[in-house]
C-alpha cells in the first residue's frame, strides 16, 4: 500500500533527496529483415563482433531465428536475425515466413537491409517483399541500411536512394554501411540505440545470446556442410544435436545427425571412403572448439528422412 513506484506518489517522504536516478537506459528488440544475401548475418556479426549467426556465400542459409544481444553502458539492443524474405515454396519456407512475421511482431524497431549495388541497378530501394512489411508495421520505427557500400563504385550513387527512403515515409533514418568491412556499423548502432524505448535491461550485461550452445554447434556443422558441397545437397540437409555431454577426460562429446532427403544425397555427403564427411567433421570440429573454447570430440551420422522439408510433423520435430 505504501509502495513508491516510479510514477506514483512516494508516501513516506522519500522524494527529492537529490540523488534520485530515473531510468536512463534504453532497451528494445531490433528485427533485421531483408532479401536473401543482402548481408543480414554479416551485419549482425559485425554488430556483435562474434560469430553467432552463420554467414556463407550462398542464399537461404539462415533458417532459424538467431538472437544476439549488444549491451553498453546506456543501451541494450536485442537482435533478431530473420530468414531472408522469399515467396514460400516448400512448407519449410512457409514456416520460415511465419518466423519473419513473429520477429516483426515482437520488434520495437525494424532494421531493413538492402544490397546497395542491387538497389542502384534497380533504381529503387523499395521492392515487393519489403513494402508490404513496412506497410503492415508502419507504427514501428524503421531504419534503412544500405549495405555493401564497399562494392559501390561511386559512393555518391547511394544519395538518391537515401533520398528515396526519406520521401517514401517508411523510414525514420537511412544509413550506408559495409558490414563486411565494418564501416559505419557503429553509426547504425547509435541510431538503433536512439530508437529503442526507454527501459531497464532485460538481459545480463555480458550475455551475448539466450540460445543454448547446441544451437550454435548445429549451425557451425551446417555451415561446414554449405562450404563442402554444392547446390542441391546443403539445401536438403539439416542438423540436430543428439548428444552433448562432458566425458571423464574433460573433452566434450558431441554427436550430431545430418538429415538428408534421399539415399543419393547420403552417398554424396559421405563421399568415397567417407572422405567428404571426414572433411566436414574436421572443419566443423575446429569451428566448434573455437566457439566453445574447449576441446571437443565430434561424431557425425548421416540419416535419410524422406522429404523432410515437406513433412510438417517432421519439421516441427526439427524445431521449425
Ligand atoms: P544474408 O542472407 O542476408 O544473411 O546475407 P549474408 O550475411 O549471409 O551475406 C551474403 C553474402 O554477401 C556473403 O558472401 C557476404 O560475405 C556478402 N556481404 C555481406 N555484407 C557485405 C558487404 O558489406 N560488402 C560486400 N562486398 N559483401 C558483403
Ligand atoms: Mg543470413
Coordinates of C-alpha atoms and ligand atoms in Angstrom, one line a residue:
X1 CA 0.0 0.0 0.0
X2 CA 2.8 2.4 0.7
X3 CA 5.0 1.3 -2.2
X4 CA 6.6 4.1 -4.1
X5 CA 6.7 3.5 -7.8
X6 CA 8.5 5.4 -10.5
X7 CA 5.3 7.2 -11.4
X8 CA 3.3 7.0 -8.2
X9 CA 3.4 9.4 -5.3
X10 CA 6.0 8.5 -2.7
X11 CA 4.2 8.1 0.6
X12 CA 7.0 8.2 3.1
X13 CA 8.7 11.4 2.2
X14 CA 11.5 9.9 0.2
X15 CA 11.1 12.2 -2.8
X16 CA 13.5 14.8 -3.8
X17 CA 16.6 13.6 -2.0
X18 CA 18.6 15.0 -4.8
X19 CA 20.1 11.7 -5.9
X20 CA 17.0 10.2 -7.4
X21 CA 18.1 8.3 -10.6
X22 CA 15.4 8.0 -13.2
X23 CA 15.7 5.1 -15.7
X24 CA 18.3 6.4 -18.1
X25 CA 18.8 3.2 -20.1
X26 CA 17.2 2.1 -23.3
X27 CA 16.3 -1.4 -24.2
X28 CA 14.5 -3.0 -27.1
X29 CA 14.3 -5.6 -29.8
X30 CA 15.5 -5.0 -33.3
X31 CA 14.4 -7.2 -36.2
X32 CA 16.8 -7.4 -39.0
X33 CA 14.9 -8.1 -42.2
X34 CA 15.7 -8.1 -45.9
X35 CA 16.0 -10.3 -49.0
X36 CA 18.4 -13.3 -49.0
X37 CA 22.1 -12.5 -49.4
X38 CA 21.9 -8.8 -48.6
X39 CA 24.2 -9.3 -45.7
X40 CA 21.9 -9.5 -42.7
X41 CA 24.0 -12.2 -40.9
X42 CA 27.3 -10.4 -41.7
X43 CA 25.8 -7.2 -40.3
X44 CA 24.7 -8.9 -37.1
X45 CA 28.1 -10.4 -36.7
X46 CA 29.8 -7.1 -37.2
X47 CA 27.5 -5.6 -34.6
X48 CA 28.0 -8.3 -32.1
X49 CA 31.6 -8.8 -33.0
X50 CA 31.1 -12.5 -32.5
X51 CA 30.4 -15.5 -34.7
X52 CA 26.8 -16.1 -33.6
X53 CA 24.9 -16.1 -36.8
X54 CA 26.2 -18.1 -39.7
X55 CA 27.5 -16.5 -42.9
X56 CA 28.0 -18.2 -46.2
X57 CA 28.3 -17.1 -49.8
X58 CA 25.0 -18.9 -50.7
X59 CA 21.5 -17.6 -50.2
X60 CA 19.0 -19.0 -47.7
X61 CA 21.2 -20.4 -45.1
X62 CA 19.8 -18.9 -42.0
X63 CA 16.7 -20.8 -41.3
X64 CA 16.2 -20.4 -37.6
X65 CA 16.0 -17.3 -35.6
X66 CA 19.2 -16.1 -34.0
X67 CA 19.1 -13.8 -31.1
X68 CA 22.1 -11.7 -30.4
X69 CA 22.4 -9.1 -27.7
X70 CA 24.6 -6.0 -27.7
X71 CA 24.9 -4.0 -24.5
X72 CA 26.8 -0.9 -23.5
X73 CA 26.5 1.5 -20.5
X74 CA 23.3 3.1 -21.7
X75 CA 21.5 0.8 -24.1
X76 CA 20.8 -2.9 -24.8
X77 CA 19.8 -4.0 -28.3
X78 CA 18.3 -7.4 -28.7
X79 CA 18.7 -8.5 -32.3
X80 CA 16.6 -11.0 -34.2
X81 CA 18.1 -12.2 -37.4
X82 CA 15.4 -13.4 -39.7
X83 CA 15.4 -15.7 -42.7
X84 CA 15.6 -13.9 -46.0
X85 CA 12.3 -12.7 -47.4
X86 CA 11.2 -15.1 -50.1
X87 CA 8.0 -16.4 -51.7
X88 CA 7.2 -19.6 -49.8
X89 CA 7.6 -22.6 -51.9
X90 CA 8.2 -25.6 -49.6
X91 CA 6.3 -26.0 -46.4
X92 CA 9.5 -25.2 -44.6
X93 CA 9.6 -21.9 -46.3
X94 CA 6.1 -21.2 -45.2
X95 CA 7.0 -21.7 -41.6
X96 CA 10.1 -19.6 -42.2
X97 CA 7.9 -16.8 -43.2
X98 CA 5.9 -17.3 -40.0
X99 CA 9.1 -16.7 -38.2
X100 CA 9.7 -13.5 -40.0
X101 CA 6.2 -12.3 -39.0
X102 CA 6.7 -13.4 -35.4
X103 CA 10.0 -11.5 -35.3
X104 CA 8.4 -8.4 -36.6
X105 CA 5.5 -8.5 -34.2
X106 CA 8.0 -8.7 -31.3
X107 CA 10.3 -6.0 -32.6
X108 CA 10.4 -2.4 -31.3
X109 CA 12.5 -1.3 -34.3
X110 CA 12.8 -2.7 -37.9
X111 CA 16.2 -2.7 -39.5
X112 CA 15.7 -3.3 -43.2
X113 CA 18.8 -4.3 -45.0
X114 CA 19.2 -3.7 -48.7
X115 CA 22.1 -4.6 -51.1
X116 CA 23.0 -1.1 -52.3
X117 CA 24.5 -2.3 -55.6
X118 CA 21.3 -4.1 -56.4
X119 CA 19.1 -1.2 -55.3
X120 CA 21.2 1.1 -57.5
X121 CA 20.7 -1.2 -60.5
X122 CA 17.0 -1.5 -59.8
X123 CA 16.9 2.3 -59.3
X124 CA 14.9 1.8 -56.1
X125 CA 15.1 0.7 -52.5
X126 CA 11.5 -0.5 -52.5
X127 CA 10.6 -4.0 -53.6
X128 CA 7.6 -6.2 -53.5
X129 CA 8.9 -8.0 -50.4
X130 CA 9.7 -5.2 -48.0
X131 CA 6.9 -2.8 -48.9
X132 CA 4.1 -5.0 -47.5
X133 CA 6.1 -5.4 -44.3
X134 CA 6.7 -1.7 -43.9
X135 CA 3.1 -1.0 -44.6
X136 CA 1.9 -3.6 -42.1
X137 CA 4.2 -2.4 -39.4
X138 CA 4.1 1.2 -40.1
X139 CA 3.8 2.1 -36.4
X140 CA 7.2 0.8 -35.7
X141 CA 10.3 2.9 -36.4
X142 CA 12.2 1.5 -39.4
X143 CA 15.8 2.2 -40.4
X144 CA 17.1 1.5 -43.9
X145 CA 20.5 0.0 -44.1
X146 CA 22.2 0.3 -47.5
X147 CA 24.8 -2.4 -47.2
X148 CA 27.8 -3.4 -49.3
X149 CA 28.9 0.2 -49.8
X150 CA 32.4 -1.1 -50.4
X151 CA 31.1 -2.7 -53.6
X152 CA 29.5 0.5 -55.0
X153 CA 31.9 2.3 -57.4
X154 CA 30.7 5.8 -56.8
X155 CA 29.7 6.3 -53.2
X156 CA 27.5 9.3 -54.1
X157 CA 25.3 7.0 -56.0
X158 CA 23.8 6.0 -52.7
X159 CA 22.5 9.5 -52.1
X160 CA 19.4 9.3 -54.3
X161 CA 18.5 6.0 -52.6
X162 CA 18.7 7.7 -49.2
X163 CA 16.5 10.5 -50.6
X164 CA 14.0 8.0 -51.9
X165 CA 13.9 6.4 -48.4
X166 CA 13.1 9.8 -46.9
X167 CA 10.4 10.6 -49.4
X168 CA 8.8 7.2 -49.0
X169 CA 7.7 8.0 -45.5
X170 CA 8.5 4.4 -44.4
X171 CA 11.9 5.2 -42.8
X172 CA 12.9 7.2 -39.8
X173 CA 16.6 7.1 -40.8
X174 CA 18.8 5.7 -43.5
X175 CA 22.4 4.7 -43.2
X176 CA 25.0 3.5 -45.7
X177 CA 27.4 0.8 -44.4
X178 CA 29.7 -2.0 -45.2
X179 CA 29.1 -4.9 -42.9
X180 CA 32.0 -6.8 -44.5
X181 CA 34.5 -4.1 -43.8
X182 CA 32.8 -3.0 -40.5
X183 CA 32.3 0.6 -41.9
X184 CA 29.6 2.8 -40.4
X185 CA 28.3 -0.1 -38.4
X186 CA 28.8 1.9 -35.2
X187 CA 26.7 4.8 -36.7
X188 CA 23.9 2.3 -37.3
X189 CA 24.2 1.0 -33.7
X190 CA 23.9 4.6 -32.4
X191 CA 20.8 5.2 -34.5
X192 CA 19.2 2.0 -33.2
X193 CA 20.0 2.9 -29.6
X194 CA 18.1 6.1 -30.0
X195 CA 15.1 4.4 -31.4
X196 CA 14.5 1.6 -28.8
X197 CA 12.3 2.6 -25.9
X198 CA 13.5 3.8 -22.6
X199 CA 13.6 1.0 -20.0
X200 CA 15.7 -1.3 -17.9
X201 CA 17.9 -4.0 -19.4
X202 CA 16.2 -7.3 -20.0
X203 CA 19.4 -9.4 -20.0
X204 CA 22.7 -9.5 -18.2
X205 CA 25.3 -7.1 -19.5
X206 CA 27.7 -9.8 -20.6
X207 CA 25.1 -12.2 -22.1
X208 CA 25.6 -12.4 -25.9
X209 CA 22.8 -14.7 -26.6
X210 CA 20.0 -16.6 -24.9
X211 CA 20.1 -19.5 -27.3
X212 CA 21.7 -22.7 -26.0
X213 CA 25.2 -23.7 -27.2
X214 CA 23.8 -26.7 -29.0
X215 CA 22.1 -24.4 -31.4
X216 CA 25.4 -22.8 -32.4
X217 CA 27.1 -26.1 -32.7
X218 CA 24.4 -27.3 -35.1
X219 CA 24.8 -24.0 -37.0
X220 CA 28.5 -24.5 -37.3
X221 CA 28.1 -28.0 -38.7
X222 CA 25.5 -26.7 -41.1
X223 CA 28.0 -24.0 -42.2
X224 CA 30.7 -26.6 -42.8
X225 CA 28.2 -28.5 -45.0
X226 CA 27.5 -25.4 -47.0
X227 CA 31.2 -24.9 -47.7
X228 CA 31.9 -28.5 -48.5
X229 CA 29.1 -29.3 -51.0
X230 CA 27.5 -27.5 -53.8
X231 CA 24.0 -26.5 -54.8
X232 CA 21.4 -29.1 -54.1
X233 CA 22.8 -31.1 -51.2
X234 CA 23.1 -28.4 -48.5
X235 CA 19.5 -27.2 -49.1
X236 CA 18.2 -30.7 -48.4
X237 CA 20.1 -31.2 -45.1
X238 CA 19.5 -30.3 -41.6
X239 CA 21.5 -30.9 -38.4
X240 CA 20.3 -32.0 -35.0
X241 CA 22.5 -32.4 -32.0
X242 CA 21.7 -35.7 -30.3
X243 CA 24.3 -35.7 -27.6
X244 CA 26.3 -33.0 -25.9
X245 CA 28.0 -34.1 -22.7
X246 CA 31.2 -33.9 -20.8
X247 CA 33.4 -37.0 -20.7
X248 CA 35.8 -38.1 -18.0
X249 CA 38.9 -36.9 -19.9
X250 CA 37.5 -33.4 -19.8
X251 CA 36.6 -33.4 -23.5
X252 CA 33.0 -32.5 -24.6
X253 CA 31.4 -35.3 -26.6
X254 CA 29.0 -34.1 -29.3
X255 CA 27.0 -36.4 -31.6
X256 CA 25.0 -34.9 -34.4
X257 CA 22.7 -36.2 -37.0
X258 CA 22.9 -34.8 -40.5
X259 CA 19.5 -35.4 -42.0
X260 CA 19.0 -35.7 -45.8
X261 CA 16.1 -36.5 -48.0
X262 CA 17.4 -39.2 -50.2
X263 CA 19.9 -42.1 -50.3
X264 CA 21.7 -40.5 -53.1
X265 CA 22.3 -37.4 -51.0
X266 CA 23.6 -39.6 -48.2
X267 CA 26.1 -41.1 -50.6
X268 CA 27.3 -37.6 -51.7
X269 CA 27.6 -36.4 -48.1
X270 CA 29.7 -39.4 -47.0
X271 CA 31.8 -39.5 -50.2
X272 CA 34.2 -42.1 -51.3
X273 CA 35.7 -43.9 -48.3
X274 CA 33.9 -41.4 -46.1
X275 CA 36.4 -38.7 -47.2
X276 CA 33.8 -35.9 -47.7
X277 CA 32.1 -36.4 -44.3
X278 CA 35.6 -36.6 -42.7
X279 CA 36.3 -33.1 -44.1
X280 CA 33.0 -31.8 -42.7
X281 CA 33.9 -33.3 -39.3
X282 CA 37.4 -31.7 -39.2
X283 CA 36.2 -28.4 -40.4
X284 CA 33.3 -28.1 -38.0
X285 CA 35.1 -29.5 -35.0
X286 CA 37.7 -26.8 -35.4
X287 CA 35.0 -24.1 -35.6
X288 CA 33.1 -25.6 -32.6
X289 CA 36.3 -25.7 -30.5
X290 CA 37.0 -22.1 -31.4
X291 CA 33.4 -21.1 -30.5
X292 CA 33.2 -23.1 -27.2
X293 CA 36.9 -22.6 -26.3
X294 CA 37.0 -26.2 -25.3
X295 CA 38.3 -29.4 -26.8
X296 CA 35.6 -31.4 -28.4
X297 CA 35.1 -35.0 -29.7
X298 CA 32.6 -34.8 -32.6
X299 CA 30.7 -37.7 -34.2
X300 CA 28.5 -37.1 -37.3
X301 CA 25.9 -39.5 -38.6
X302 CA 24.1 -39.1 -41.9
X303 CA 20.4 -40.2 -41.8
X304 CA 17.8 -40.3 -44.5
X305 CA 14.3 -38.9 -43.8
X306 CA 12.4 -38.8 -47.0
X307 CA 11.0 -35.5 -48.0
X308 CA 11.6 -34.0 -44.6
X309 CA 11.2 -30.5 -46.0
X310 CA 7.6 -31.1 -47.0
X311 CA 6.5 -33.1 -43.9
X312 CA 5.0 -30.8 -41.4
X313 CA 5.3 -33.3 -38.5
X314 CA 9.0 -33.8 -39.1
X315 CA 9.5 -30.1 -39.4
X316 CA 8.0 -29.5 -36.0
X317 CA 10.3 -32.2 -34.6
X318 CA 13.3 -30.3 -36.0
X319 CA 12.2 -27.0 -34.4
X320 CA 10.8 -25.1 -37.4
Ligands
LIG1 P1 22.0 -12.8 -45.5 O1 21.5 -13.9 -46.4 O2 21.3 -11.5 -45.7 O3 22.2 -13.2 -44.1 O4 23.5 -12.5 -46.1 P2 24.9 -12.9 -45.6 O5 25.3 -12.1 -44.4 O6 25.0 -14.4 -45.5 O7 25.9 -12.4 -46.8 C1 25.7 -12.8 -48.1 C2 26.9 -12.6 -48.9 O8 27.1 -11.1 -49.0 C3 28.2 -13.1 -48.3 O9 29.0 -13.6 -49.3 C4 28.8 -11.9 -47.6 O10 30.2 -12.0 -47.5 C5 28.4 -10.8 -48.6 N1 28.4 -9.5 -47.9 C6 27.7 -9.2 -46.7 N2 28.0 -7.9 -46.4 C7 28.7 -7.4 -47.3 C8 29.3 -6.1 -47.5 O11 29.2 -5.1 -46.7 N3 30.1 -5.9 -48.7 C9 30.3 -6.9 -49.6 N4 31.0 -6.7 -50.6 N5 29.8 -8.2 -49.4 C10 29.0 -8.4 -48.3
LIG2 MG1 21.6 -14.9 -43.1

